[in-house]
Amino acid sequence: LHTAGIHKISFVAFDTPHPQSPVILKVFNPDKVIISNIEAGSVDEPAQFTVDATHAGHGDLEIAIKDPKDQTVPSKVMSQNGHANFKVSFVPQCAGSHGIHVTFNGEKVAGSPFMCTVMEEACDVVVLSSASSPAGEQRQQPLPATLTAARSLLAAVVSSSVPKLAPVRRPTTVQVSTDTQDLKLQATVTAPDGKVLDNCNVVNKELGLYVLEIVPTVVGEYQVELKTGGRQISGSPFSFRAYDPAKIIVSPMTDGAVNKAVHFVVDASDAGVGNLEVAVNEGNIPSMAQNLGHHRYDISFVPAEPIVHTVSIRFNGDHVPGRYIYLLVARFSAKFTNYPKAVYLYQDWIKLQLENPTGNMLPISVDNPGNGARQVSFTPLVVGVHRIAVKYANQHIHGSPFTAKAYDAAQVKLYGLDSCVVVGQPTNFVIDAGKAGAGNMEIVISVDGRNLPNHVQAEGNAKFRVSFTPQESKVHLISVRFNDEPVSGSPIKVNVLDASSCELAGAGLCNAVVGKTTHFTLDLNQKNAAECNVVITAPDKIAVPVKCFQQKNGQFRVEYTPTIVGEYEVEVTLNDRPLKGSPFKCNVFDPKQVRLVELDPVITGKETAFKVNSTDAGNAELNASIVDPDGQALKVEVLRAHNGQDELRFVTNKAGQHKLSITYGGQEVFDKAMVFFAEQADRVMSNVVDPNQGLIGEMARLVIEDCGHASKDDLKVKITGPKNGQSGVIKHMLYKRDEDSFEIAFTPKEVGLYTVEAMVNHKSLPGFPRTYTVVDPRKVRIVDGIGRAPFKVGHRHYIKVDTCAAGPGTLKADVRGPSGRMNVGVELNSKNEYSISFVPLEEGDHTVQLYWAGIRVPGCPLLTVAKRTGKTEIDSQKVKVYGEGLKHACTKVEAEFIIDGTKAGPGFPTCKMIGQRADVPISLNPVESYKWKATYVPYVSGKEGNE
């Protein structure tokens, strides 16, 4: 939120507003509070300033004024214009800098405390003197009434208040009012060295009113003598002291770190007399001063965080020229898994290494935010302790290696909550944070905004059982936060029944599982059980068999076994009158009907989607967990759809065996975890980086952004298949990502160009209609030129490639010999046939890598060998042929067998299949040198013969 004021937050689930939505949120910004018009004051004289909180939002404004002794000075606040604009006044009781501390809703206002300079009390000299402010402005006080001086002095009023200090090189004015209007004012100013200043200027403003302007040039005490007609006026001569902030010398700062004191020396011996003030980060960092004698002071402060520290120095309220910046390398801690973290480095020769819990080094990025600092960012991908080694000149700095504990609130699981919660009866649930990392768990159970006591019992391995006893028959909210982050599924709404008016309780009234016997209890309170009747009706309107047993406590246990999913009606009557709450609606689901229907190939570093069909499973909560080969839990995103076509999305960075567990309504879907394997990205087809290109049979996802606040019903999406295909309009899924974006998902079944249209209110959204290209690199086939015989060194060789079934794209080739990459030519011979040519320059193994539409062709690289010309024996009897494709095959399904000529000498096989109606073409693809895979697709059943 960037704007202060009243905001409304709306919560919508599956396009349905939350009952308590919208929520009112009052946002404030203390940085918008403006403090202005701070005027320097005098002892026992009112000082004022203005506070403007008009644009800061709603809240409480607190103002505290403290004198140099840290004593609070009473203040008076007066509202101006009635719009959070105030004038504040106070009467200082001592001289020195007064701090104005301002907070808004408990947050410190930027720049607080503000400093107000208060000067000493007025002298017994009748001189009005106004030394220039730091900005060079002069203030003029109204003249007091005329005083009558002694007989030897001329009666005149010069002032009622004179400051004892004045800055050098800036004018100080003295106003004189006298009743001897016919005599001219004469002024003599003597400098500390005894010389008379010649730059004094006396101006007759009006009849009887003079203004004397003095510009001190050196530090020290000045004497001012005023005369008219040769006679001194009352109070003359008077004195003041000049000071010079530029004469203050500041030593270089020592090196330091967080929680280590930084020292420097301020030498004011040549600056004159006055008050010295030192502020670190505008007074937000406490500092200490030790008197070293002869107006020299040792200043120290202790940094608390790794930020740029600014030291400003004032002398008698004037800034000392210069600003001193100190930079730090500091300890820090990581916070969330999958969120970038940052540390600060302030020298280019500092080295940083970051190791995750598995011992692998994490990549880092370095940015330059300015001020000579370096901001280092990294993203923890697994939960656990990360080690950060910081070295200077190849040596660990103090405290290195540092540790950062990464956690993931999404891995916290809630389960085991009772289906039916009754007033006055304890209920409990389980929180499992075993895979979430280290952190603090906050559990709040509330009703109508009031917190309810709860008891937490640790069960080991970061698993906790939480119990509470509801006292009211109202909706209760269970909120669970991990390290101040809401866990998955939180908050949970719980309906609490009133036990005093409800004779029935138990899970069998709320939720049940198909094929599992469920029950509820019935308390008739000594009434005739013969007059009680229980009827349970399945969704197909067929009555369900019921068993009833009387227990030792007099209550009855009612059991039944649901056989189909859906909403069951449980009707309980006594004397033909329904008990309170009857008929009850019991939701029955079947976790065994949850099916994994589509599994994307799992490639490291790439988002993978598993499609889950829960259409026939009924209504329940779907959860999933995946564990990688190192035993680390992966973050799994569960996307639910109204039609039961759900998705599980995740990203793994580890190749090898993974385990998937799925629960539905808290029930395990699989008897044991399903095992699948992830492949390294460089061992499979390269990832498709073009968002408008995909692979056949692989889920395509397109993001629609800038949809405003359109709902799923407002957004109309249409996907049309290739014009030469038979697909027509393509079935797709639509998911809502956030407030103004959606995601389209569909699975292309053929190669070609697909047209995607997206409209809101019959208007196409930006970037639509969009073309999506689908290719199949597996259909790229080698027709001729490789495997027939060894390549000859120094001769040009050609490889013919057929791409007619691979979809739209361009063929690229990469040929490498023993010494590296070779020059290769790729030419399009006809519409779908390419010719690859190259000249081997040395003997040895050669590899041919093929790419279609930027994606590596499966089966590549092709392996071959180059030899110099010579005679070699060829023995066809040593050729071996084997494989299932020699024995049997299915119509319209590709079959294969292997031809192995590795011991037969150089050559290339020819192969054909003679059918009953027509010959079947066979395609030969080299597997390695002198070894081929033969594939064919029969279209008619019957016996075929191979040659």
PDB file of C-alpha atoms in Angstrom, residues 688 690-701 720-723 746-756 770-779 804-810 852-855:
ATOM      1  CA  VAL A 688      11.239 -24.026 -24.399  1.00  0.00           C
ATOM      2  CA  ASP A 690       9.673 -18.879 -26.110  1.00  0.00           C
ATOM      3  CA  PRO A 691       6.364 -18.312 -24.238  1.00  0.00           C
ATOM      4  CA  ASN A 692       4.522 -18.695 -27.562  1.00  0.00           C
ATOM      5  CA  GLN A 693       6.031 -22.101 -28.425  1.00  0.00           C
ATOM      6  CA  GLY A 694       5.510 -25.529 -26.947  1.00  0.00           C
ATOM      7  CA  LEU A 695       5.818 -29.273 -27.496  1.00  0.00           C
ATOM      8  CA  ILE A 696       3.136 -31.662 -28.637  1.00  0.00           C
ATOM      9  CA  GLY A 697       1.526 -33.504 -25.745  1.00  0.00           C
ATOM     10  CA  GLU A 698       3.019 -31.098 -23.194  1.00  0.00           C
ATOM     11  CA  MET A 699       0.793 -28.726 -21.221  1.00  0.00           C
ATOM     12  CA  ALA A 700       0.839 -25.256 -22.773  1.00  0.00           C
ATOM     13  CA  ARG A 701       0.365 -22.258 -20.472  1.00  0.00           C
ATOM     14  CA  THR A 720      -8.384 -22.858 -32.558  1.00  0.00           C
ATOM     15  CA  GLY A 721      -6.125 -25.674 -33.785  1.00  0.00           C
ATOM     16  CA  PRO A 722      -4.038 -25.832 -36.968  1.00  0.00           C
ATOM     17  CA  LYS A 723      -6.006 -25.076 -40.128  1.00  0.00           C
ATOM     18  CA  PHE A 746      -4.331 -26.697 -22.810  1.00  0.00           C
ATOM     19  CA  THR A 747      -2.625 -29.788 -24.210  1.00  0.00           C
ATOM     20  CA  PRO A 748      -1.955 -29.678 -27.988  1.00  0.00           C
ATOM     21  CA  LYS A 749      -2.441 -33.005 -29.746  1.00  0.00           C
ATOM     22  CA  GLU A 750      -0.908 -32.090 -33.110  1.00  0.00           C
ATOM     23  CA  VAL A 751       1.815 -29.839 -34.444  1.00  0.00           C
ATOM     24  CA  GLY A 752       1.130 -26.536 -36.137  1.00  0.00           C
ATOM     25  CA  LEU A 753      -0.027 -23.002 -35.413  1.00  0.00           C
ATOM     26  CA  TYR A 754      -2.743 -22.460 -32.811  1.00  0.00           C
ATOM     27  CA  THR A 755      -4.732 -19.224 -32.504  1.00  0.00           C
ATOM     28  CA  VAL A 756      -5.593 -18.049 -28.969  1.00  0.00           C
ATOM     29  CA  ARG A 770      -1.970 -14.646 -30.189  1.00  0.00           C
ATOM     30  CA  THR A 771      -0.310 -17.403 -32.237  1.00  0.00           C
ATOM     31  CA  TYR A 772       1.070 -20.409 -30.359  1.00  0.00           C
ATOM     32  CA  THR A 773       3.452 -22.727 -32.233  1.00  0.00           C
ATOM     33  CA  VAL A 774       3.525 -26.455 -31.385  1.00  0.00           C
ATOM     34  CA  VAL A 775       6.408 -28.654 -32.595  1.00  0.00           C
ATOM     35  CA  ASP A 776       7.535 -32.256 -32.149  1.00  0.00           C
ATOM     36  CA  PRO A 777      11.324 -32.658 -32.425  1.00  0.00           C
ATOM     37  CA  ARG A 778      10.874 -36.421 -32.018  1.00  0.00           C
ATOM     38  CA  LYS A 779       9.561 -36.531 -35.605  1.00  0.00           C
ATOM     39  CA  CYS A 804       7.718 -33.146 -42.493  1.00  0.00           C
ATOM     40  CA  ALA A 805       6.000 -34.271 -39.257  1.00  0.00           C
ATOM     41  CA  ALA A 806       7.939 -32.074 -36.817  1.00  0.00           C
ATOM     42  CA  GLY A 807       5.828 -28.944 -37.189  1.00  0.00           C
ATOM     43  CA  PRO A 808       6.838 -25.356 -38.017  1.00  0.00           C
ATOM     44  CA  GLY A 809      10.491 -24.617 -37.384  1.00  0.00           C
ATOM     45  CA  THR A 810      14.060 -24.408 -38.640  1.00  0.00           C
ATOM     46  CA  TRP A 852      14.497 -28.209 -34.329  1.00  0.00           C
ATOM     47  CA  ALA A 853      12.868 -24.840 -33.574  1.00  0.00           C
ATOM     48  CA  GLY A 854      15.605 -24.282 -31.004  1.00  0.00           C
ATOM     49  CA  ILE A 855      14.896 -27.578 -29.180  1.00  0.00           C
TER      50      ILE A 855
END
